[in-house]
PDB file of C-alpha atoms in Angstrom:
ATOM      1  CA  UNK A   1     128.543 -42.805 116.130  1.00  0.00           C
ATOM      2  CA  UNK A   2     125.009 -43.555 117.284  1.00  0.00           C
ATOM      3  CA  UNK A   3     122.394 -45.548 115.408  1.00  0.00           C
ATOM      4  CA  UNK A   4     118.661 -45.560 116.126  1.00  0.00           C
ATOM      5  CA  UNK A   5     116.248 -48.182 114.870  1.00  0.00           C
ATOM      6  CA  UNK A   6     112.518 -47.549 115.084  1.00  0.00           C
ATOM      7  CA  UNK A   7     109.684 -50.015 114.641  1.00  0.00           C
ATOM      8  CA  UNK A   8     105.965 -50.328 115.202  1.00  0.00           C
ATOM      9  CA  UNK A   9     104.441 -47.921 112.711  1.00  0.00           C
ATOM     10  CA  UNK A  10     101.630 -48.840 110.373  1.00  0.00           C
ATOM     11  CA  UNK A  11      98.039 -48.254 109.389  1.00  0.00           C
ATOM     12  CA  UNK A  12      95.404 -48.036 112.096  1.00  0.00           C
ATOM     13  CA  UNK A  13      91.780 -46.934 112.249  1.00  0.00           C
ATOM     14  CA  UNK A  14      90.761 -43.835 114.189  1.00  0.00           C
ATOM     15  CA  UNK A  15      90.455 -44.663 117.869  1.00  0.00           C
ATOM     16  CA  UNK A  16      92.983 -47.456 117.575  1.00  0.00           C
ATOM     17  CA  UNK A  17      96.389 -47.935 119.180  1.00  0.00           C
ATOM     18  CA  UNK A  18      99.972 -48.449 118.142  1.00  0.00           C
ATOM     19  CA  UNK A  19     103.202 -48.911 120.048  1.00  0.00           C
ATOM     20  CA  UNK A  20     106.434 -47.542 118.646  1.00  0.00           C
ATOM     21  CA  UNK A  21     109.831 -48.805 119.733  1.00  0.00           C
ATOM     22  CA  UNK A  22     113.280 -47.327 119.346  1.00  0.00           C
ATOM     23  CA  UNK A  23     116.630 -48.813 120.276  1.00  0.00           C
ATOM     24  CA  UNK A  24     119.935 -46.969 120.214  1.00  0.00           C
ATOM     25  CA  UNK A  25     123.289 -48.584 119.594  1.00  0.00           C
ATOM     26  CA  UNK A  26     126.849 -47.499 118.964  1.00  0.00           C
ATOM     27  CA  UNK A  27     129.286 -45.401 120.947  1.00  0.00           C
ATOM     28  CA  UNK A  28     127.063 -44.544 123.886  1.00  0.00           C
ATOM     29  CA  UNK A  29     127.770 -45.871 127.357  1.00  0.00           C
ATOM     30  CA  UNK A  30     125.183 -44.159 129.515  1.00  0.00           C
ATOM     31  CA  UNK A  31     121.455 -43.480 129.340  1.00  0.00           C
ATOM     32  CA  UNK A  32     120.487 -40.198 127.666  1.00  0.00           C
ATOM     33  CA  UNK A  33     117.346 -38.202 127.192  1.00  0.00           C
ATOM     34  CA  UNK A  34     115.347 -39.678 124.334  1.00  0.00           C
ATOM     35  CA  UNK A  35     112.250 -38.544 122.580  1.00  0.00           C
ATOM     36  CA  UNK A  36     109.761 -38.870 119.769  1.00  0.00           C
ATOM     37  CA  UNK A  37     109.040 -36.224 117.181  1.00  0.00           C
ATOM     38  CA  UNK A  38     106.766 -36.310 114.184  1.00  0.00           C
ATOM     39  CA  UNK A  39     106.444 -34.660 110.825  1.00  0.00           C
ATOM     40  CA  UNK A  40     103.269 -34.589 108.795  1.00  0.00           C
ATOM     41  CA  UNK A  41     103.288 -33.818 105.059  1.00  0.00           C
ATOM     42  CA  UNK A  42     103.819 -30.123 104.476  1.00  0.00           C
ATOM     43  CA  UNK A  43     104.463 -29.411 108.136  1.00  0.00           C
ATOM     44  CA  UNK A  44     107.501 -28.894 110.319  1.00  0.00           C
ATOM     45  CA  UNK A  45     108.834 -31.572 112.603  1.00  0.00           C
ATOM     46  CA  UNK A  46     107.326 -31.230 116.077  1.00  0.00           C
ATOM     47  CA  UNK A  47     107.951 -32.599 119.518  1.00  0.00           C
ATOM     48  CA  UNK A  48     105.673 -35.402 120.674  1.00  0.00           C
ATOM     49  CA  UNK A  49     107.258 -36.541 123.941  1.00  0.00           C
ATOM     50  CA  UNK A  50     110.589 -36.821 125.709  1.00  0.00           C
ATOM     51  CA  UNK A  51     111.914 -38.855 128.617  1.00  0.00           C
ATOM     52  CA  UNK A  52     115.077 -38.198 130.585  1.00  0.00           C
ATOM     53  CA  UNK A  53     117.534 -40.811 131.803  1.00  0.00           C
ATOM     54  CA  UNK A  54     115.815 -40.516 135.183  1.00  0.00           C
ATOM     55  CA  UNK A  55     112.378 -41.130 133.739  1.00  0.00           C
ATOM     56  CA  UNK A  56     110.989 -37.596 133.774  1.00  0.00           C
ATOM     57  CA  UNK A  57     108.572 -37.109 130.895  1.00  0.00           C
ATOM     58  CA  UNK A  58     107.333 -34.199 128.828  1.00  0.00           C
ATOM     59  CA  UNK A  59     104.459 -34.224 126.349  1.00  0.00           C
ATOM     60  CA  UNK A  60     103.086 -31.973 123.665  1.00  0.00           C
ATOM     61  CA  UNK A  61      99.637 -30.736 124.602  1.00  0.00           C
ATOM     62  CA  UNK A  62      98.027 -32.470 121.641  1.00  0.00           C
ATOM     63  CA  UNK A  63      99.007 -35.945 122.921  1.00  0.00           C
ATOM     64  CA  UNK A  64      98.511 -35.546 126.664  1.00  0.00           C
ATOM     65  CA  UNK A  65      96.246 -38.242 127.982  1.00  0.00           C
ATOM     66  CA  UNK A  66      96.518 -40.303 124.796  1.00  0.00           C
ATOM     67  CA  UNK A  67     100.221 -41.118 124.363  1.00  0.00           C
ATOM     68  CA  UNK A  68     102.710 -42.452 126.893  1.00  0.00           C
ATOM     69  CA  UNK A  69     106.485 -42.534 126.568  1.00  0.00           C
ATOM     70  CA  UNK A  70     108.531 -45.024 128.550  1.00  0.00           C
ATOM     71  CA  UNK A  71     111.981 -46.542 128.582  1.00  0.00           C
ATOM     72  CA  UNK A  72     113.876 -49.506 129.935  1.00  0.00           C
ATOM     73  CA  UNK A  73     115.775 -48.398 133.036  1.00  0.00           C
ATOM     74  CA  UNK A  74     119.428 -47.798 132.308  1.00  0.00           C
ATOM     75  CA  UNK A  75     119.004 -48.514 128.621  1.00  0.00           C
ATOM     76  CA  UNK A  76     118.669 -46.335 125.565  1.00  0.00           C
ATOM     77  CA  UNK A  77     115.485 -48.031 124.439  1.00  0.00           C
ATOM     78  CA  UNK A  78     112.286 -46.027 124.367  1.00  0.00           C
ATOM     79  CA  UNK A  79     108.652 -46.753 123.600  1.00  0.00           C
ATOM     80  CA  UNK A  80     105.690 -44.642 122.606  1.00  0.00           C
ATOM     81  CA  UNK A  81     102.271 -46.087 123.374  1.00  0.00           C
ATOM     82  CA  UNK A  82      99.730 -44.263 121.241  1.00  0.00           C
ATOM     83  CA  UNK A  83      96.042 -44.656 122.105  1.00  0.00           C
ATOM     84  CA  UNK A  84      92.885 -43.005 120.805  1.00  0.00           C
ATOM     85  CA  UNK A  85      94.639 -42.207 117.565  1.00  0.00           C
ATOM     86  CA  UNK A  86      93.190 -39.512 115.327  1.00  0.00           C
ATOM     87  CA  UNK A  87      93.634 -38.872 111.605  1.00  0.00           C
ATOM     88  CA  UNK A  88      95.675 -35.780 112.497  1.00  0.00           C
ATOM     89  CA  UNK A  89      98.233 -38.054 114.184  1.00  0.00           C
ATOM     90  CA  UNK A  90      99.218 -39.290 110.734  1.00  0.00           C
ATOM     91  CA  UNK A  91     102.913 -38.515 110.288  1.00  0.00           C
ATOM     92  CA  UNK A  92     106.380 -39.954 110.144  1.00  0.00           C
ATOM     93  CA  UNK A  93     107.520 -40.488 113.713  1.00  0.00           C
ATOM     94  CA  UNK A  94     111.198 -40.002 114.499  1.00  0.00           C
ATOM     95  CA  UNK A  95     113.156 -41.196 117.482  1.00  0.00           C
ATOM     96  CA  UNK A  96     115.792 -38.875 118.939  1.00  0.00           C
ATOM     97  CA  UNK A  97     118.590 -39.315 121.436  1.00  0.00           C
ATOM     98  CA  UNK A  98     120.479 -36.440 123.046  1.00  0.00           C
ATOM     99  CA  UNK A  99     123.847 -38.134 122.789  1.00  0.00           C
ATOM    100  CA  UNK A 100     126.933 -37.009 120.883  1.00  0.00           C
ATOM    101  CA  UNK A 101     125.256 -33.823 119.726  1.00  0.00           C
ATOM    102  CA  UNK A 102     121.958 -35.508 118.989  1.00  0.00           C
ATOM    103  CA  UNK A 103     120.988 -38.292 116.604  1.00  0.00           C
ATOM    104  CA  UNK A 104     117.820 -39.160 114.726  1.00  0.00           C
ATOM    105  CA  UNK A 105     116.341 -42.392 113.542  1.00  0.00           C
ATOM    106  CA  UNK A 106     115.155 -42.828 109.949  1.00  0.00           C
ATOM    107  CA  UNK A 107     111.512 -42.557 110.990  1.00  0.00           C
ATOM    108  CA  UNK A 108     108.502 -44.855 110.962  1.00  0.00           C
ATOM    109  CA  UNK A 109     105.247 -44.048 109.191  1.00  0.00           C
ATOM    110  CA  UNK A 110     101.993 -43.900 111.131  1.00  0.00           C
ATOM    111  CA  UNK A 111      98.762 -43.598 109.159  1.00  0.00           C
ATOM    112  CA  UNK A 112      95.447 -43.162 110.940  1.00  0.00           C
ATOM    113  CA  UNK A 113      92.629 -43.692 108.516  1.00  0.00           C
ATOM    114  CA  UNK A 114      89.389 -45.573 108.099  1.00  0.00           C
TER     115      UNK A 114
END
């Protein structure tokens, strides 16, 4: 079993920044691809960014140039640096790890509002 714990969400003004963190624990003994997804009210969950065990990254077009995903080498800990936040970035952000069929964190709320 794999557990994910996210942190770093909150309320921020437009143009501000937040950094999300996610740490995986449990029965995993190697680094796996991890990612961040988000779900806004009334919308489907969507990909934000992913990072492989080797550090290759992939971003949704709507966050390119504003968000950056990173991880600790060899660890299943991932970060999402979010800059130039917009009101439309408001959502619950979920951490994901592609281990043991895939596991999700409980989510952390991000609200971008003045």
